[in-house]
Amino acid sequence: MTARRFSWALLAVLVLVQICYPLTTGTTRARLTVATVVLGYLLSVGHALLTRGPRTAAALVAVATGGGFAIEALGVATGFPFGSYDYSGQLGPKLAGVPLIIPLAWTWMAWPAWLAAVRLTGGVDRATGADGIGAGRTLRRIALATLGLATWDLFLDPQMVAEGYWVWRDATPALPGLPGIPVSNYLGWLLFAVLMMSALRPLAGAAVAVTDSRDDPMAALYLWTYFSSVLAHAVFLALPASALWGAVGMSVTAVPLAVSLYRARRGDRDSRPRPTRVDVPA
């Protein structure tokens, strides 16, 4: 199976599971949460492996999975950098107070956020595969990837706290309309995301500096996460404030990505040779 077929197939399963999420409650919903994270992890790591090779996949796992576990364990133990919080037992087995699926979630969304930033900062070169970005624009790429990942938590944390999957000991100050989650949590996401994205490129190598049509499933994953989260929070989960916060925050990456993909598709369509009319003499 090619990378594209694998990725599209797994994405389809992931979408189906997420559609089922708001239709369930209790233990079933918690199991669907775990299943969603595992599927997302397999999708991102599998795509990195099949399109970029073992070095990239290993770097992604080391930075996002390993780093994600380390920062979460530090957070649970000390309250830094997110604030003081505890996980419930609904998300499966724990290690050092951290459910094992939590670092998988960091990995799941870190990869499409990185690829979205690569596309939006000039890393598209279908013809040569060359890095289409100069060294001077590296900071912009890291910043965009950081925001692309960290703003996802404007959806994630309110949803998970509402389900009781974790709880904050001191949730002040909080963003308007999002009680129960301290502002320090979002700042902690920004801090770890920028460290993660800064480390990914040098560890993974030049293969992650460009993007092409093989990465379309990851772009679709990012956009599906954005638009489905807005809809789910606004309509099905009764979380209108997080629907608004997430819609505004994640749009910094999602909207330009959608526009970029639309323009590329329209350009490809316009560049196709058109049939030539031949008049046959009567």
Short mmCIF file of C-alpha atoms in Angstrom, two decimals:
data_model
loop_
_atom_site.label_atom_id
_atom_site.label_comp_id
_atom_site.label_asym_id
_atom_site.label_seq_id
_atom_site.Cartn_x
_atom_site.Cartn_y
_atom_site.Cartn_z
CA MET A 1 0.00 0.00 0.00
CA THR A 2 1.36 3.43 -0.92
CA ALA A 3 1.79 6.21 1.63
CA ARG A 4 -1.17 8.11 0.21
CA ARG A 5 -3.51 5.12 0.28
CA PHE A 6 -2.46 4.18 3.81
CA SER A 7 -2.94 7.73 5.04
CA TRP A 8 -6.29 8.30 3.35
CA ALA A 9 -7.62 4.95 4.58
CA LEU A 10 -6.55 5.55 8.19
CA LEU A 11 -7.87 9.11 8.06
CA ALA A 12 -11.26 7.79 6.93
CA VAL A 13 -11.40 5.46 9.94
CA LEU A 14 -10.36 8.30 12.25
CA VAL A 15 -13.09 10.56 10.89
CA LEU A 16 -15.68 7.81 11.38
CA VAL A 17 -14.63 7.32 15.01
CA GLN A 18 -14.76 11.05 15.69
CA ILE A 19 -18.22 11.32 14.16
CA CYS A 20 -19.38 8.66 16.62
CA TYR A 21 -17.90 10.53 19.62
CA PRO A 22 -20.69 13.08 20.24
CA LEU A 23 -23.30 10.35 19.78
CA THR A 24 -22.04 8.43 22.84
CA THR A 25 -21.56 9.00 26.57
CA GLY A 26 -19.68 7.62 29.56
CA THR A 27 -17.30 4.72 29.15
CA THR A 28 -18.01 4.36 25.44
CA ARG A 29 -17.05 7.98 24.84
CA ALA A 30 -13.84 7.56 26.83
CA ARG A 31 -12.93 4.49 24.77
CA LEU A 32 -13.60 6.40 21.56
CA THR A 33 -11.30 9.14 22.83
CA VAL A 34 -8.51 6.63 23.33
CA ALA A 35 -9.21 5.04 19.94
CA THR A 36 -9.10 8.45 18.25
CA VAL A 37 -5.72 9.29 19.75
CA VAL A 38 -4.24 5.90 18.84
CA LEU A 39 -5.52 6.18 15.27
CA GLY A 40 -4.19 9.73 14.98
CA TYR A 41 -0.81 8.63 16.29
CA LEU A 42 -0.56 5.73 13.84
CA LEU A 43 -1.63 8.03 11.03
CA SER A 44 0.99 10.71 11.71
CA VAL A 45 3.90 8.43 12.55
CA GLY A 46 3.01 6.04 9.72
CA HIS A 47 2.84 8.90 7.26
CA ALA A 48 6.18 10.29 8.44
CA LEU A 49 7.77 6.86 8.05
CA LEU A 50 6.33 6.08 4.61
CA THR A 51 6.96 9.53 3.10
CA ARG A 52 10.19 10.63 4.82
CA GLY A 53 11.81 7.45 6.12
CA PRO A 54 12.97 6.06 9.48
CA ARG A 55 14.99 9.10 10.52
CA THR A 56 11.99 11.41 10.31
CA ALA A 57 9.66 8.97 12.05
CA ALA A 58 12.21 8.40 14.83
CA ALA A 59 12.72 12.15 15.26
CA LEU A 60 8.97 12.73 15.44
CA VAL A 61 8.56 10.02 18.07
CA ALA A 62 11.54 11.24 20.08
CA VAL A 63 10.54 14.90 20.03
CA ALA A 64 6.75 14.69 20.25
CA THR A 65 6.10 11.37 22.01
CA GLY A 66 9.15 11.29 24.26
CA GLY A 67 9.13 15.03 24.82
CA GLY A 68 5.38 15.01 25.33
CA PHE A 69 5.61 12.40 28.06
CA ALA A 70 8.48 14.23 29.76
CA ILE A 71 6.71 17.60 29.81
CA GLU A 72 3.46 16.03 31.02
CA ALA A 73 5.23 14.12 33.80
CA LEU A 74 6.95 17.35 34.83
CA GLY A 75 3.63 19.16 34.74
CA VAL A 76 1.82 16.62 36.91
CA ALA A 77 4.67 16.50 39.42
CA THR A 78 5.47 20.21 39.70
CA GLY A 79 2.73 22.27 38.04
CA PHE A 80 5.22 23.68 35.52
CA PRO A 81 4.69 24.79 32.77
CA PHE A 82 0.93 24.27 32.47
CA GLY A 83 -0.30 24.76 36.00
CA SER A 84 -1.35 22.27 38.66
CA TYR A 85 -3.57 19.46 37.38
CA ASP A 86 -4.39 15.76 37.76
CA TYR A 87 -5.57 13.13 35.30
CA SER A 88 -8.54 10.91 36.08
CA GLY A 89 -8.43 7.19 35.42
CA GLN A 90 -10.73 7.30 32.39
CA LEU A 91 -8.01 7.49 29.73
CA GLY A 92 -6.33 4.19 30.49
CA PRO A 93 -3.11 3.20 32.26
CA LYS A 94 -0.75 5.83 33.62
CA LEU A 95 2.97 6.20 34.07
CA ALA A 96 4.22 8.88 36.48
CA GLY A 97 0.65 10.10 36.72
CA VAL A 98 0.33 10.58 32.94
CA PRO A 99 -2.06 8.45 30.83
CA LEU A 100 0.01 6.74 28.17
CA ILE A 101 -2.15 8.09 25.36
CA ILE A 102 -1.39 11.73 26.23
CA PRO A 103 2.06 11.90 24.56
CA LEU A 104 0.50 10.14 21.57
CA ALA A 105 -1.89 13.07 21.22
CA TRP A 106 0.99 15.53 21.07
CA THR A 107 2.48 13.48 18.23
CA TRP A 108 -0.79 13.09 16.37
CA MET A 109 -1.23 16.83 15.82
CA ALA A 110 2.41 17.96 15.83
CA TRP A 111 3.13 16.37 12.46
CA PRO A 112 0.25 17.92 10.43
CA ALA A 113 0.89 21.26 12.15
CA TRP A 114 4.52 21.14 11.04
CA LEU A 115 3.65 20.19 7.46
CA ALA A 116 1.04 22.95 7.30
CA ALA A 117 3.69 25.47 8.37
CA VAL A 118 6.13 24.10 5.78
CA ARG A 119 3.56 24.59 3.04
CA LEU A 120 2.67 28.09 4.15
CA THR A 121 6.28 29.24 4.39
CA GLY A 122 7.39 28.24 0.93
CA GLY A 123 8.38 24.60 1.32
CA VAL A 124 6.57 23.38 -1.79
CA ASP A 125 8.72 22.19 -4.68
CA ARG A 126 7.15 19.33 -6.56
CA ALA A 127 9.69 19.43 -9.36
CA THR A 128 12.96 19.08 -7.47
CA GLY A 129 12.12 18.40 -3.87
CA ALA A 130 14.48 21.23 -2.96
CA ASP A 131 13.99 23.27 0.15
CA GLY A 132 11.96 26.25 -0.97
CA ILE A 133 12.68 28.35 2.11
CA GLY A 134 15.67 30.44 3.05
CA ALA A 135 17.38 30.29 6.41
CA GLY A 136 16.06 33.72 7.30
CA ARG A 137 12.47 32.44 7.32
CA THR A 138 13.07 29.52 9.67
CA LEU A 139 11.71 31.43 12.66
CA ARG A 140 8.48 32.15 10.80
CA ARG A 141 8.04 28.47 10.06
CA ILE A 142 8.66 27.47 13.68
CA ALA A 143 6.27 30.17 14.90
CA LEU A 144 3.50 29.09 12.53
CA ALA A 145 3.95 25.40 13.42
CA THR A 146 3.89 26.32 17.10
CA LEU A 147 0.64 28.24 16.74
CA GLY A 148 -0.79 25.50 14.54
CA LEU A 149 -0.34 23.00 17.35
CA ALA A 150 -0.88 25.14 20.45
CA THR A 151 -4.14 26.71 19.30
CA TRP A 152 -5.63 23.22 18.92
CA ASP A 153 -5.74 23.15 22.73
CA LEU A 154 -8.37 25.89 22.67
CA PHE A 155 -10.65 23.05 21.55
CA LEU A 156 -9.00 20.15 23.32
CA ASP A 157 -8.74 21.30 26.92
CA PRO A 158 -12.31 22.59 27.33
CA GLN A 159 -13.65 19.38 25.81
CA MET A 160 -11.55 17.06 27.95
CA VAL A 161 -12.15 19.02 31.16
CA ALA A 162 -15.90 18.94 30.48
CA GLU A 163 -15.65 15.15 30.22
CA GLY A 164 -13.72 14.94 33.51
CA TYR A 165 -10.59 13.43 31.94
CA TRP A 166 -8.41 15.86 33.90
CA VAL A 167 -9.00 18.63 36.41
CA TRP A 168 -7.12 21.80 37.34
CA ARG A 169 -6.42 22.52 41.01
CA ASP A 170 -6.24 26.28 40.45
CA ALA A 171 -7.98 27.47 37.30
CA THR A 172 -7.43 31.20 37.67
CA PRO A 173 -7.01 33.37 35.75
CA ALA A 174 -8.98 31.78 32.91
CA LEU A 175 -9.96 32.94 29.44
CA PRO A 176 -13.46 34.48 29.23
CA GLY A 177 -16.01 31.74 28.76
CA LEU A 178 -13.54 28.94 29.52
CA PRO A 179 -13.68 28.43 33.29
CA GLY A 180 -11.80 25.55 34.82
CA ILE A 181 -8.66 26.00 32.71
CA PRO A 182 -5.93 28.48 33.66
CA VAL A 183 -4.26 30.76 31.14
CA SER A 184 -0.96 29.19 32.23
CA ASN A 185 -2.03 26.00 30.44
CA TYR A 186 -2.11 27.71 27.05
CA LEU A 187 1.20 29.44 27.74
CA GLY A 188 2.68 26.05 28.62
CA TRP A 189 1.44 24.67 25.30
CA LEU A 190 3.14 27.52 23.47
CA LEU A 191 6.39 26.93 25.34
CA PHE A 192 6.55 23.20 24.67
CA ALA A 193 5.31 23.53 21.10
CA VAL A 194 8.05 26.00 20.19
CA LEU A 195 10.69 23.73 21.73
CA MET A 196 9.28 20.75 19.85
CA MET A 197 9.12 22.48 16.48
CA SER A 198 12.59 23.95 16.93
CA ALA A 199 14.03 20.49 17.52
CA LEU A 200 12.13 18.61 14.81
CA ARG A 201 13.84 20.09 11.73
CA PRO A 202 17.49 19.49 12.78
CA LEU A 203 16.73 16.00 14.11
CA ALA A 204 14.55 14.88 11.20
CA GLY A 205 16.75 16.27 8.43
CA ALA A 206 16.09 18.04 5.16
CA ALA A 207 13.23 15.70 4.25
CA VAL A 208 10.87 17.65 6.51
CA ALA A 209 11.74 20.99 4.92
CA VAL A 210 9.53 20.42 1.85
CA THR A 211 6.03 19.22 1.20
CA ASP A 212 4.26 17.77 -1.83
CA SER A 213 1.11 15.92 -2.83
CA ARG A 214 2.01 12.97 -0.58
CA ASP A 215 1.15 15.23 2.34
CA ASP A 216 -2.40 16.00 1.23
CA PRO A 217 -3.87 13.57 3.80
CA MET A 218 -2.09 15.46 6.58
CA ALA A 219 -3.47 18.76 5.33
CA ALA A 220 -6.90 17.14 5.25
CA LEU A 221 -6.39 15.89 8.81
CA TYR A 222 -5.53 19.38 10.02
CA LEU A 223 -8.48 21.00 8.27
CA TRP A 224 -10.88 18.25 9.37
CA THR A 225 -9.73 18.75 12.97
CA TYR A 226 -10.37 22.47 12.70
CA PHE A 227 -13.76 22.53 11.00
CA SER A 228 -15.16 19.47 12.79
CA SER A 229 -14.09 20.88 16.17
CA VAL A 230 -15.87 24.17 15.50
CA LEU A 231 -19.03 22.29 14.54
CA ALA A 232 -18.86 19.77 17.38
CA HIS A 233 -18.26 22.36 20.10
CA ALA A 234 -20.88 24.76 18.78
CA VAL A 235 -23.63 22.23 18.07
CA PHE A 236 -23.10 18.83 19.69
CA LEU A 237 -21.01 19.39 22.83
CA ALA A 238 -22.65 22.59 24.11
CA LEU A 239 -19.31 24.39 24.34
CA PRO A 240 -19.93 27.63 22.40
CA ALA A 241 -17.09 29.58 24.02
CA SER A 242 -14.43 27.04 23.06
CA ALA A 243 -15.98 26.84 19.59
CA LEU A 244 -15.35 30.58 19.24
CA TRP A 245 -11.90 30.65 20.85
CA GLY A 246 -10.75 27.64 18.86
CA ALA A 247 -12.24 28.94 15.60
CA VAL A 248 -10.33 32.21 15.95
CA GLY A 249 -7.07 30.76 17.27
CA MET A 250 -6.63 27.80 14.96
CA SER A 251 -7.74 29.84 11.94
CA VAL A 252 -4.29 31.46 11.92
CA THR A 253 -3.01 28.26 10.31
CA ALA A 254 -6.16 26.51 9.07
CA VAL A 255 -7.59 29.28 6.90
CA PRO A 256 -4.35 30.08 5.01
CA LEU A 257 -3.81 26.34 4.56
CA ALA A 258 -7.27 25.90 3.05
CA VAL A 259 -6.69 28.86 0.72
CA SER A 260 -3.28 27.51 -0.32
CA LEU A 261 -4.70 24.09 -1.16
CA TYR A 262 -7.59 25.63 -3.10
CA ARG A 263 -5.26 27.81 -5.16
CA ALA A 264 -2.95 24.90 -5.87
CA ARG A 265 -5.84 22.71 -6.99
CA ARG A 266 -7.23 25.49 -9.19
CA GLY A 267 -3.78 26.09 -10.67
CA ASP A 268 -3.36 22.39 -11.45
CA ARG A 269 -6.74 22.34 -13.13
CA ASP A 270 -6.02 25.44 -15.20
CA SER A 271 -2.65 24.06 -16.33
CA ARG A 272 -4.09 20.85 -17.76
CA PRO A 273 -4.06 20.74 -21.56
CA ARG A 274 -7.46 21.35 -23.02
CA PRO A 275 -8.81 19.38 -25.98
CA THR A 276 -8.33 21.11 -29.29
CA ARG A 277 -11.29 21.46 -31.60
CA VAL A 278 -10.68 20.11 -35.05
CA ASP A 279 -12.99 21.19 -37.84
CA VAL A 280 -13.57 18.48 -40.40
CA PRO A 281 -14.26 19.77 -43.89
CA ALA A 282 -17.74 19.00 -45.09
#
